[in-house]
Amino acid sequence: MVRKSKKYDRTEEDLGNIVGLEHVNVLVPDQQLAIAFYITGLGLTRDPFMMAGTGNMWANVGQSQFHLPTRGTQVLRGVVGIVMPDLDKLVERLKIVRNELKGTKFKFSYRKKAGYVSVICPWGNRFRCYAGSANTDPIQLGIFYVQFDVPKGTSEGIARFYSQIMGANSFLSRWDKAKAARIGAGYKQELIFRECSSELPEFDGHHLQIYIANFSGPYTKLLERGLIAQENNQHQYRFIDIFDPDNGKVLYKLDHEVRSMTHPMYGRIKVNRNPDQTNAAFSQGHEIEPWLRSATGS
């Protein structure tokens, strides 16, 4: 029997050179408040194996993380989009930490028509939390996107940078009613650079970490322009300046921690707990929160 053929959009499975957005790093001044917000409120999971002391915390969200060193304050100039299994339960958790976070910048609102919960951390970092949908499937827990506010007139050059220098998939579109460059940053993950007319704060050193397949190609292009900020080790380097390849003009500053797919931590499995489990309402075998739904089989 001949199996009936079906048309598939094979381009949906293309990743480009950036194969994963692994973590976003922002400094926090108080780890106890960070635990209240990221672990109790958002319901994320503290990495039990790494950075278990009081000087840093890694918070797992699916296969990505937030890195939260306790030595200052950094605020990302934009919004982090997170996919979560249940927004109603998220709102209940955020209500629980409201008193503990009183006097900080913490606040949240459930924008049901827009389909997300808007959250601000105690120090001003902004998040949008979405329920899993056709746009995020099969991921149901993870960093969906990081959106950066950028100056007017820069999105086209930024798209060229990621396409020509980093080898990433990139395109221009509208995002929140403004022109934006959208960069493929892994499976169902994006970096979004949205143009805005407001004055932007100075870059404060926050960073994100990406894995790339062609590790040496972008390195060579950045090195010949003198833009390698750190030579960390055999598997990692960093750069900050995003420039327009057409004219060399620096358009935006963002610290990129770039790792090869041969990095020892590539593909490391993250532990994700079910934040709704309690000792008073415990269900055996449901302690783990699956970050991925069942995907298409053979």
PDB file of C-alpha atoms in Angstrom:
ATOM      1  CA  MET A   1       0.000   0.000   0.000  1.00  0.00           C
ATOM      2  CA  VAL A   2       1.378   3.379  -0.999  1.00  0.00           C
ATOM      3  CA  ARG A   3       1.360   5.866   1.846  1.00  0.00           C
ATOM      4  CA  LYS A   4      -0.467   9.048   0.894  1.00  0.00           C
ATOM      5  CA  SER A   5       1.939  11.958   0.765  1.00  0.00           C
ATOM      6  CA  LYS A   6       1.388  15.053   2.859  1.00  0.00           C
ATOM      7  CA  LYS A   7       2.799  18.508   2.309  1.00  0.00           C
ATOM      8  CA  TYR A   8       5.010  19.857   5.055  1.00  0.00           C
ATOM      9  CA  ASP A   9       6.563  23.277   5.519  1.00  0.00           C
ATOM     10  CA  ARG A  10      10.153  22.185   6.026  1.00  0.00           C
ATOM     11  CA  THR A  11      11.310  25.761   6.649  1.00  0.00           C
ATOM     12  CA  GLU A  12       9.571  25.681  10.040  1.00  0.00           C
ATOM     13  CA  GLU A  13      12.312  23.344  11.260  1.00  0.00           C
ATOM     14  CA  ASP A  14      15.230  25.568  10.166  1.00  0.00           C
ATOM     15  CA  LEU A  15      17.191  27.017  13.078  1.00  0.00           C
ATOM     16  CA  GLY A  16      19.927  29.034  11.404  1.00  0.00           C
ATOM     17  CA  ASN A  17      23.296  29.353  13.101  1.00  0.00           C
ATOM     18  CA  ILE A  18      21.940  30.248  16.554  1.00  0.00           C
ATOM     19  CA  VAL A  19      20.666  26.936  17.892  1.00  0.00           C
ATOM     20  CA  GLY A  20      19.707  27.923  21.417  1.00  0.00           C
ATOM     21  CA  LEU A  21      19.120  30.836  23.794  1.00  0.00           C
ATOM     22  CA  GLU A  22      20.335  29.301  27.048  1.00  0.00           C
ATOM     23  CA  HIS A  23      20.234  32.044  29.639  1.00  0.00           C
ATOM     24  CA  VAL A  24      19.593  35.688  30.447  1.00  0.00           C
ATOM     25  CA  ASN A  25      21.866  37.178  33.127  1.00  0.00           C
ATOM     26  CA  VAL A  26      20.927  40.188  35.272  1.00  0.00           C
ATOM     27  CA  LEU A  27      22.475  41.231  38.575  1.00  0.00           C
ATOM     28  CA  VAL A  28      20.215  41.373  41.643  1.00  0.00           C
ATOM     29  CA  PRO A  29      20.996  43.109  44.963  1.00  0.00           C
ATOM     30  CA  ASP A  30      19.060  40.726  47.229  1.00  0.00           C
ATOM     31  CA  GLN A  31      18.902  36.962  46.732  1.00  0.00           C
ATOM     32  CA  GLN A  32      16.050  36.475  49.209  1.00  0.00           C
ATOM     33  CA  LEU A  33      13.819  38.784  47.172  1.00  0.00           C
ATOM     34  CA  ALA A  34      15.025  37.083  43.990  1.00  0.00           C
ATOM     35  CA  ILE A  35      13.970  33.706  45.416  1.00  0.00           C
ATOM     36  CA  ALA A  36      10.573  35.131  46.359  1.00  0.00           C
ATOM     37  CA  PHE A  37      10.047  36.476  42.845  1.00  0.00           C
ATOM     38  CA  TYR A  38      11.615  33.901  40.516  1.00  0.00           C
ATOM     39  CA  ILE A  39      11.041  30.719  42.530  1.00  0.00           C
ATOM     40  CA  THR A  40       7.915  31.333  44.626  1.00  0.00           C
ATOM     41  CA  GLY A  41       6.157  33.851  42.370  1.00  0.00           C
ATOM     42  CA  LEU A  42       7.013  32.789  38.835  1.00  0.00           C
ATOM     43  CA  GLY A  43       7.264  29.171  39.966  1.00  0.00           C
ATOM     44  CA  LEU A  44      10.674  28.484  38.410  1.00  0.00           C
ATOM     45  CA  THR A  45      13.182  25.970  39.770  1.00  0.00           C
ATOM     46  CA  ARG A  46      16.485  26.771  41.409  1.00  0.00           C
ATOM     47  CA  ASP A  47      19.207  24.712  39.752  1.00  0.00           C
ATOM     48  CA  PRO A  48      20.072  22.170  42.472  1.00  0.00           C
ATOM     49  CA  PHE A  49      23.490  21.329  41.056  1.00  0.00           C
ATOM     50  CA  MET A  50      25.038  24.675  40.096  1.00  0.00           C
ATOM     51  CA  MET A  51      25.496  27.982  41.953  1.00  0.00           C
ATOM     52  CA  ALA A  52      23.908  26.713  45.168  1.00  0.00           C
ATOM     53  CA  GLY A  53      25.425  29.425  47.384  1.00  0.00           C
ATOM     54  CA  THR A  54      24.261  32.906  48.318  1.00  0.00           C
ATOM     55  CA  GLY A  55      26.361  34.718  45.699  1.00  0.00           C
ATOM     56  CA  ASN A  56      24.406  33.588  42.642  1.00  0.00           C
ATOM     57  CA  MET A  57      21.278  31.693  41.657  1.00  0.00           C
ATOM     58  CA  TRP A  58      20.434  29.897  38.443  1.00  0.00           C
ATOM     59  CA  ALA A  59      16.677  29.621  37.921  1.00  0.00           C
ATOM     60  CA  ASN A  60      15.540  26.978  35.440  1.00  0.00           C
ATOM     61  CA  VAL A  61      12.701  27.706  33.032  1.00  0.00           C
ATOM     62  CA  GLY A  62      12.392  24.685  30.774  1.00  0.00           C
ATOM     63  CA  GLN A  63      15.735  24.220  29.027  1.00  0.00           C
ATOM     64  CA  SER A  64      16.710  27.867  29.590  1.00  0.00           C
ATOM     65  CA  GLN A  65      17.704  29.771  32.713  1.00  0.00           C
ATOM     66  CA  PHE A  66      17.940  33.120  34.425  1.00  0.00           C
ATOM     67  CA  HIS A  67      21.347  33.744  36.007  1.00  0.00           C
ATOM     68  CA  LEU A  68      21.072  36.079  38.990  1.00  0.00           C
ATOM     69  CA  PRO A  69      24.409  37.040  40.595  1.00  0.00           C
ATOM     70  CA  THR A  70      23.959  38.892  43.892  1.00  0.00           C
ATOM     71  CA  ARG A  71      26.179  41.904  43.354  1.00  0.00           C
ATOM     72  CA  GLY A  72      24.185  44.872  42.052  1.00  0.00           C
ATOM     73  CA  THR A  73      21.186  45.708  39.903  1.00  0.00           C
ATOM     74  CA  GLN A  74      20.752  45.340  36.151  1.00  0.00           C
ATOM     75  CA  VAL A  75      17.631  45.985  34.109  1.00  0.00           C
ATOM     76  CA  LEU A  76      17.215  44.602  30.615  1.00  0.00           C
ATOM     77  CA  ARG A  77      16.021  47.262  28.176  1.00  0.00           C
ATOM     78  CA  GLY A  78      12.985  45.334  26.996  1.00  0.00           C
ATOM     79  CA  VAL A  79      10.778  42.365  27.854  1.00  0.00           C
ATOM     80  CA  VAL A  80      11.392  38.641  28.388  1.00  0.00           C
ATOM     81  CA  GLY A  81       8.623  36.419  27.025  1.00  0.00           C
ATOM     82  CA  ILE A  82       8.085  33.196  28.977  1.00  0.00           C
ATOM     83  CA  VAL A  83       5.852  30.235  28.153  1.00  0.00           C
ATOM     84  CA  MET A  84       4.125  28.698  31.180  1.00  0.00           C
ATOM     85  CA  PRO A  85       1.687  25.801  31.548  1.00  0.00           C
ATOM     86  CA  ASP A  86      -1.079  27.641  33.452  1.00  0.00           C
ATOM     87  CA  LEU A  87      -1.562  31.408  33.733  1.00  0.00           C
ATOM     88  CA  ASP A  88      -4.321  31.232  36.355  1.00  0.00           C
ATOM     89  CA  LYS A  89      -2.015  29.337  38.707  1.00  0.00           C
ATOM     90  CA  LEU A  90       0.763  31.824  37.933  1.00  0.00           C
ATOM     91  CA  VAL A  91      -1.488  34.682  39.046  1.00  0.00           C
ATOM     92  CA  GLU A  92      -2.262  32.856  42.298  1.00  0.00           C
ATOM     93  CA  ARG A  93       1.459  32.444  43.005  1.00  0.00           C
ATOM     94  CA  LEU A  94       2.131  36.115  42.269  1.00  0.00           C
ATOM     95  CA  LYS A  95      -0.593  37.121  44.717  1.00  0.00           C
ATOM     96  CA  ILE A  96       1.113  35.058  47.409  1.00  0.00           C
ATOM     97  CA  VAL A  97       4.403  37.010  47.131  1.00  0.00           C
ATOM     98  CA  ARG A  98       2.786  40.447  46.915  1.00  0.00           C
ATOM     99  CA  ASN A  99       3.282  41.276  50.603  1.00  0.00           C
ATOM    100  CA  GLU A 100       6.841  39.955  50.671  1.00  0.00           C
ATOM    101  CA  LEU A 101       7.734  42.170  47.700  1.00  0.00           C
ATOM    102  CA  LYS A 102       5.941  45.267  48.991  1.00  0.00           C
ATOM    103  CA  GLY A 103       8.018  48.425  48.598  1.00  0.00           C
ATOM    104  CA  THR A 104       9.759  47.167  45.451  1.00  0.00           C
ATOM    105  CA  LYS A 105       8.880  47.691  41.776  1.00  0.00           C
ATOM    106  CA  PHE A 106       7.018  44.369  41.687  1.00  0.00           C
ATOM    107  CA  LYS A 107       3.594  44.369  40.072  1.00  0.00           C
ATOM    108  CA  PHE A 108       1.563  42.244  37.690  1.00  0.00           C
ATOM    109  CA  SER A 109      -1.631  42.278  35.655  1.00  0.00           C
ATOM    110  CA  TYR A 110      -3.485  39.540  33.783  1.00  0.00           C
ATOM    111  CA  ARG A 111      -4.275  40.850  30.298  1.00  0.00           C
ATOM    112  CA  LYS A 112      -6.664  38.122  29.245  1.00  0.00           C
ATOM    113  CA  LYS A 113      -7.621  39.637  25.885  1.00  0.00           C
ATOM    114  CA  ALA A 114      -3.950  39.959  24.940  1.00  0.00           C
ATOM    115  CA  GLY A 115      -3.282  36.434  26.226  1.00  0.00           C
ATOM    116  CA  TYR A 116      -0.515  37.072  28.746  1.00  0.00           C
ATOM    117  CA  VAL A 117       0.321  38.058  32.304  1.00  0.00           C
ATOM    118  CA  SER A 118       2.478  41.190  32.489  1.00  0.00           C
ATOM    119  CA  VAL A 119       4.954  41.045  35.384  1.00  0.00           C
ATOM    120  CA  ILE A 120       7.617  43.429  36.688  1.00  0.00           C
ATOM    121  CA  CYS A 121      10.333  42.086  38.992  1.00  0.00           C
ATOM    122  CA  PRO A 122      11.350  43.869  42.229  1.00  0.00           C
ATOM    123  CA  TRP A 123      14.031  45.843  40.334  1.00  0.00           C
ATOM    124  CA  GLY A 124      12.158  46.714  37.151  1.00  0.00           C
ATOM    125  CA  ASN A 125      12.786  43.858  34.724  1.00  0.00           C
ATOM    126  CA  ARG A 126       9.700  43.214  32.605  1.00  0.00           C
ATOM    127  CA  PHE A 127       8.189  39.864  31.669  1.00  0.00           C
ATOM    128  CA  ARG A 128       5.254  38.640  29.626  1.00  0.00           C
ATOM    129  CA  CYS A 129       4.062  35.173  30.529  1.00  0.00           C
ATOM    130  CA  TYR A 130       2.047  33.241  27.943  1.00  0.00           C
ATOM    131  CA  ALA A 131       0.190  29.955  28.052  1.00  0.00           C
ATOM    132  CA  GLY A 132       1.394  27.360  25.571  1.00  0.00           C
ATOM    133  CA  SER A 133      -0.229  27.751  22.150  1.00  0.00           C
ATOM    134  CA  ALA A 134       0.224  26.930  18.473  1.00  0.00           C
ATOM    135  CA  ASN A 135       2.935  29.619  18.385  1.00  0.00           C
ATOM    136  CA  THR A 136       4.964  27.898  21.094  1.00  0.00           C
ATOM    137  CA  ASP A 137       4.153  24.190  20.671  1.00  0.00           C
ATOM    138  CA  PRO A 138       5.622  21.839  21.651  1.00  0.00           C
ATOM    139  CA  ILE A 139       7.256  24.022  24.340  1.00  0.00           C
ATOM    140  CA  GLN A 140       5.096  24.624  27.403  1.00  0.00           C
ATOM    141  CA  LEU A 141       7.770  25.993  29.744  1.00  0.00           C
ATOM    142  CA  GLY A 142      10.679  28.116  28.573  1.00  0.00           C
ATOM    143  CA  ILE A 143      12.010  31.453  27.374  1.00  0.00           C
ATOM    144  CA  PHE A 144       9.999  32.179  24.236  1.00  0.00           C
ATOM    145  CA  TYR A 145      11.691  35.450  23.267  1.00  0.00           C
ATOM    146  CA  VAL A 146      13.707  38.373  24.550  1.00  0.00           C
ATOM    147  CA  GLN A 147      12.534  41.694  23.133  1.00  0.00           C
ATOM    148  CA  PHE A 148      14.870  44.684  23.237  1.00  0.00           C
ATOM    149  CA  ASP A 149      13.928  48.341  22.818  1.00  0.00           C
ATOM    150  CA  VAL A 150      16.204  49.868  20.169  1.00  0.00           C
ATOM    151  CA  PRO A 151      16.496  53.342  18.610  1.00  0.00           C
ATOM    152  CA  LYS A 152      14.424  54.331  15.600  1.00  0.00           C
ATOM    153  CA  GLY A 153      15.942  53.390  12.269  1.00  0.00           C
ATOM    154  CA  THR A 154      18.143  50.550  13.550  1.00  0.00           C
ATOM    155  CA  SER A 155      16.092  47.381  12.981  1.00  0.00           C
ATOM    156  CA  GLU A 156      17.175  46.836   9.362  1.00  0.00           C
ATOM    157  CA  GLY A 157      20.869  47.114  10.230  1.00  0.00           C
ATOM    158  CA  ILE A 158      20.405  44.834  13.244  1.00  0.00           C
ATOM    159  CA  ALA A 159      18.736  42.222  11.032  1.00  0.00           C
ATOM    160  CA  ARG A 160      21.684  42.468   8.621  1.00  0.00           C
ATOM    161  CA  PHE A 161      24.133  42.003  11.499  1.00  0.00           C
ATOM    162  CA  TYR A 162      22.579  38.783  12.732  1.00  0.00           C
ATOM    163  CA  SER A 163      22.129  37.445   9.214  1.00  0.00           C
ATOM    164  CA  GLN A 164      25.515  38.375   7.732  1.00  0.00           C
ATOM    165  CA  ILE A 165      27.772  38.256  10.808  1.00  0.00           C
ATOM    166  CA  MET A 166      26.113  35.646  13.029  1.00  0.00           C
ATOM    167  CA  GLY A 167      24.538  33.494  10.304  1.00  0.00           C
ATOM    168  CA  ALA A 168      21.149  33.588  12.030  1.00  0.00           C
ATOM    169  CA  ASN A 169      17.707  33.511  10.468  1.00  0.00           C
ATOM    170  CA  SER A 170      16.329  37.057  10.546  1.00  0.00           C
ATOM    171  CA  PHE A 171      13.454  39.046   9.124  1.00  0.00           C
ATOM    172  CA  LEU A 172      11.656  42.357   9.602  1.00  0.00           C
ATOM    173  CA  SER A 173       8.089  42.613  10.865  1.00  0.00           C
ATOM    174  CA  ARG A 174       5.816  44.567  13.197  1.00  0.00           C
ATOM    175  CA  TRP A 175       5.944  43.890  16.928  1.00  0.00           C
ATOM    176  CA  ASP A 176       3.669  45.744  19.334  1.00  0.00           C
ATOM    177  CA  LYS A 177       2.762  48.199  16.548  1.00  0.00           C
ATOM    178  CA  ALA A 178       6.390  49.066  15.782  1.00  0.00           C
ATOM    179  CA  LYS A 179       9.036  48.009  13.283  1.00  0.00           C
ATOM    180  CA  ALA A 180      11.231  45.184  14.552  1.00  0.00           C
ATOM    181  CA  ALA A 181      14.044  42.833  13.594  1.00  0.00           C
ATOM    182  CA  ARG A 182      13.256  39.253  14.574  1.00  0.00           C
ATOM    183  CA  ILE A 183      16.146  36.847  14.968  1.00  0.00           C
ATOM    184  CA  GLY A 184      15.896  33.076  15.241  1.00  0.00           C
ATOM    185  CA  ALA A 185      17.632  32.108  18.485  1.00  0.00           C
ATOM    186  CA  GLY A 186      16.846  28.406  18.795  1.00  0.00           C
ATOM    187  CA  TYR A 187      13.854  26.102  18.722  1.00  0.00           C
ATOM    188  CA  LYS A 188      10.774  28.344  19.150  1.00  0.00           C
ATOM    189  CA  GLN A 189      13.020  31.132  20.475  1.00  0.00           C
ATOM    190  CA  GLU A 190      13.636  34.644  19.169  1.00  0.00           C
ATOM    191  CA  LEU A 191      15.578  37.808  19.844  1.00  0.00           C
ATOM    192  CA  ILE A 192      13.337  40.730  18.907  1.00  0.00           C
ATOM    193  CA  PHE A 193      14.703  44.254  18.426  1.00  0.00           C
ATOM    194  CA  ARG A 194      11.745  46.642  18.494  1.00  0.00           C
ATOM    195  CA  GLU A 195      12.196  50.259  17.470  1.00  0.00           C
ATOM    196  CA  CYS A 196      10.958  52.873  19.931  1.00  0.00           C
ATOM    197  CA  SER A 197      11.040  56.655  20.065  1.00  0.00           C
ATOM    198  CA  SER A 198      11.674  57.012  23.807  1.00  0.00           C
ATOM    199  CA  GLU A 199      15.155  57.681  25.169  1.00  0.00           C
ATOM    200  CA  LEU A 200      16.870  54.473  26.223  1.00  0.00           C
ATOM    201  CA  PRO A 201      18.883  53.989  29.425  1.00  0.00           C
ATOM    202  CA  GLU A 202      22.613  53.428  29.119  1.00  0.00           C
ATOM    203  CA  PHE A 203      23.617  49.792  28.689  1.00  0.00           C
ATOM    204  CA  ASP A 204      24.315  48.397  32.173  1.00  0.00           C
ATOM    205  CA  GLY A 205      26.135  45.168  31.286  1.00  0.00           C
ATOM    206  CA  HIS A 206      23.363  42.550  31.375  1.00  0.00           C
ATOM    207  CA  HIS A 207      23.982  39.632  29.045  1.00  0.00           C
ATOM    208  CA  LEU A 208      22.455  36.654  27.314  1.00  0.00           C
ATOM    209  CA  GLN A 209      24.067  33.383  26.294  1.00  0.00           C
ATOM    210  CA  ILE A 210      23.577  31.652  22.953  1.00  0.00           C
ATOM    211  CA  TYR A 211      24.846  28.448  21.381  1.00  0.00           C
ATOM    212  CA  ILE A 212      25.888  28.556  17.737  1.00  0.00           C
ATOM    213  CA  ALA A 213      26.748  25.817  15.242  1.00  0.00           C
ATOM    214  CA  ASN A 214      29.349  27.660  13.145  1.00  0.00           C
ATOM    215  CA  PHE A 215      31.462  28.931  16.027  1.00  0.00           C
ATOM    216  CA  SER A 216      34.517  30.241  14.191  1.00  0.00           C
ATOM    217  CA  GLY A 217      32.774  32.102  11.352  1.00  0.00           C
ATOM    218  CA  PRO A 218      31.196  34.885  13.446  1.00  0.00           C
ATOM    219  CA  TYR A 219      34.303  34.957  15.647  1.00  0.00           C
ATOM    220  CA  THR A 220      36.549  35.688  12.664  1.00  0.00           C
ATOM    221  CA  LYS A 221      34.292  38.494  11.420  1.00  0.00           C
ATOM    222  CA  LEU A 222      34.098  40.078  14.861  1.00  0.00           C
ATOM    223  CA  LEU A 223      37.827  39.655  15.510  1.00  0.00           C
ATOM    224  CA  GLU A 224      38.886  41.389  12.305  1.00  0.00           C
ATOM    225  CA  ARG A 225      36.812  44.392  13.426  1.00  0.00           C
ATOM    226  CA  GLY A 226      38.294  44.361  16.934  1.00  0.00           C
ATOM    227  CA  LEU A 227      34.958  43.557  18.558  1.00  0.00           C
ATOM    228  CA  ILE A 228      35.746  40.475  20.643  1.00  0.00           C
ATOM    229  CA  ALA A 229      35.155  41.682  24.208  1.00  0.00           C
ATOM    230  CA  GLN A 230      36.388  38.553  26.022  1.00  0.00           C
ATOM    231  CA  GLU A 231      38.346  35.443  25.092  1.00  0.00           C
ATOM    232  CA  ASN A 232      36.924  33.125  27.749  1.00  0.00           C
ATOM    233  CA  ASN A 233      38.092  29.647  26.748  1.00  0.00           C
ATOM    234  CA  GLN A 234      38.218  27.230  23.813  1.00  0.00           C
ATOM    235  CA  HIS A 235      34.429  26.979  23.745  1.00  0.00           C
ATOM    236  CA  GLN A 236      33.344  30.551  24.511  1.00  0.00           C
ATOM    237  CA  TYR A 237      33.873  34.196  23.587  1.00  0.00           C
ATOM    238  CA  ARG A 238      31.900  37.393  24.104  1.00  0.00           C
ATOM    239  CA  PHE A 239      31.042  40.520  22.165  1.00  0.00           C
ATOM    240  CA  ILE A 240      28.916  43.592  22.877  1.00  0.00           C
ATOM    241  CA  ASP A 241      28.576  45.816  19.792  1.00  0.00           C
ATOM    242  CA  ILE A 242      25.841  45.129  17.236  1.00  0.00           C
ATOM    243  CA  PHE A 243      26.751  47.010  14.055  1.00  0.00           C
ATOM    244  CA  ASP A 244      25.402  47.521  10.558  1.00  0.00           C
ATOM    245  CA  PRO A 245      27.552  45.481   8.137  1.00  0.00           C
ATOM    246  CA  ASP A 246      26.777  48.013   5.396  1.00  0.00           C
ATOM    247  CA  ASN A 247      28.635  50.880   7.083  1.00  0.00           C
ATOM    248  CA  GLY A 248      30.140  49.602  10.354  1.00  0.00           C
ATOM    249  CA  LYS A 249      28.002  51.895  12.522  1.00  0.00           C
ATOM    250  CA  VAL A 250      27.337  50.539  16.026  1.00  0.00           C
ATOM    251  CA  LEU A 251      23.561  50.338  16.468  1.00  0.00           C
ATOM    252  CA  TYR A 252      23.065  48.746  19.880  1.00  0.00           C
ATOM    253  CA  LYS A 253      25.022  47.317  22.796  1.00  0.00           C
ATOM    254  CA  LEU A 254      24.189  43.921  24.243  1.00  0.00           C
ATOM    255  CA  ASP A 255      26.628  41.525  25.878  1.00  0.00           C
ATOM    256  CA  HIS A 256      26.529  38.182  24.033  1.00  0.00           C
ATOM    257  CA  GLU A 257      28.095  35.136  25.665  1.00  0.00           C
ATOM    258  CA  VAL A 258      28.686  32.882  22.652  1.00  0.00           C
ATOM    259  CA  ARG A 259      29.273  29.158  23.121  1.00  0.00           C
ATOM    260  CA  SER A 260      30.028  26.345  20.711  1.00  0.00           C
ATOM    261  CA  MET A 261      27.910  23.206  20.497  1.00  0.00           C
ATOM    262  CA  THR A 262      30.979  21.371  21.819  1.00  0.00           C
ATOM    263  CA  HIS A 263      30.817  23.338  25.077  1.00  0.00           C
ATOM    264  CA  PRO A 264      30.653  20.874  28.008  1.00  0.00           C
ATOM    265  CA  MET A 265      27.310  22.336  29.144  1.00  0.00           C
ATOM    266  CA  TYR A 266      25.562  22.189  25.771  1.00  0.00           C
ATOM    267  CA  GLY A 267      22.392  20.118  25.975  1.00  0.00           C
ATOM    268  CA  ARG A 268      22.562  19.831  29.766  1.00  0.00           C
ATOM    269  CA  ILE A 269      19.198  18.654  31.079  1.00  0.00           C
ATOM    270  CA  LYS A 270      17.547  21.122  33.466  1.00  0.00           C
ATOM    271  CA  VAL A 271      15.366  20.086  36.402  1.00  0.00           C
ATOM    272  CA  ASN A 272      11.893  21.682  36.416  1.00  0.00           C
ATOM    273  CA  ARG A 273       9.601  21.159  39.384  1.00  0.00           C
ATOM    274  CA  ASN A 274       5.830  21.342  39.453  1.00  0.00           C
ATOM    275  CA  PRO A 275       5.338  24.536  41.520  1.00  0.00           C
ATOM    276  CA  ASP A 276       1.766  23.587  42.423  1.00  0.00           C
ATOM    277  CA  GLN A 277       2.835  20.565  44.478  1.00  0.00           C
ATOM    278  CA  THR A 278       2.584  21.193  48.228  1.00  0.00           C
ATOM    279  CA  ASN A 279       2.830  18.992  51.298  1.00  0.00           C
ATOM    280  CA  ALA A 280      -0.871  19.670  51.936  1.00  0.00           C
ATOM    281  CA  ALA A 281      -1.933  18.806  48.387  1.00  0.00           C
ATOM    282  CA  PHE A 282       0.616  16.278  47.182  1.00  0.00           C
ATOM    283  CA  SER A 283       0.241  13.942  44.205  1.00  0.00           C
ATOM    284  CA  GLN A 284       2.823  11.169  43.933  1.00  0.00           C
ATOM    285  CA  GLY A 285       4.687  11.173  40.623  1.00  0.00           C
ATOM    286  CA  HIS A 286       3.744  14.744  39.677  1.00  0.00           C
ATOM    287  CA  GLU A 287       6.756  16.537  41.163  1.00  0.00           C
ATOM    288  CA  ILE A 288       8.344  17.194  37.760  1.00  0.00           C
ATOM    289  CA  GLU A 289       6.959  19.810  35.349  1.00  0.00           C
ATOM    290  CA  PRO A 290       7.389  18.639  31.736  1.00  0.00           C
ATOM    291  CA  TRP A 291       8.731  21.507  29.647  1.00  0.00           C
ATOM    292  CA  LEU A 292       7.910  19.897  26.302  1.00  0.00           C
ATOM    293  CA  ARG A 293       4.627  18.526  24.985  1.00  0.00           C
ATOM    294  CA  SER A 294       4.502  15.416  22.834  1.00  0.00           C
ATOM    295  CA  ALA A 295       5.715  16.402  19.369  1.00  0.00           C
ATOM    296  CA  THR A 296       4.949  14.951  15.948  1.00  0.00           C
ATOM    297  CA  GLY A 297       6.075  11.361  15.647  1.00  0.00           C
ATOM    298  CA  SER A 298       7.101   9.319  12.619  1.00  0.00           C
TER     299      SER A 298
END
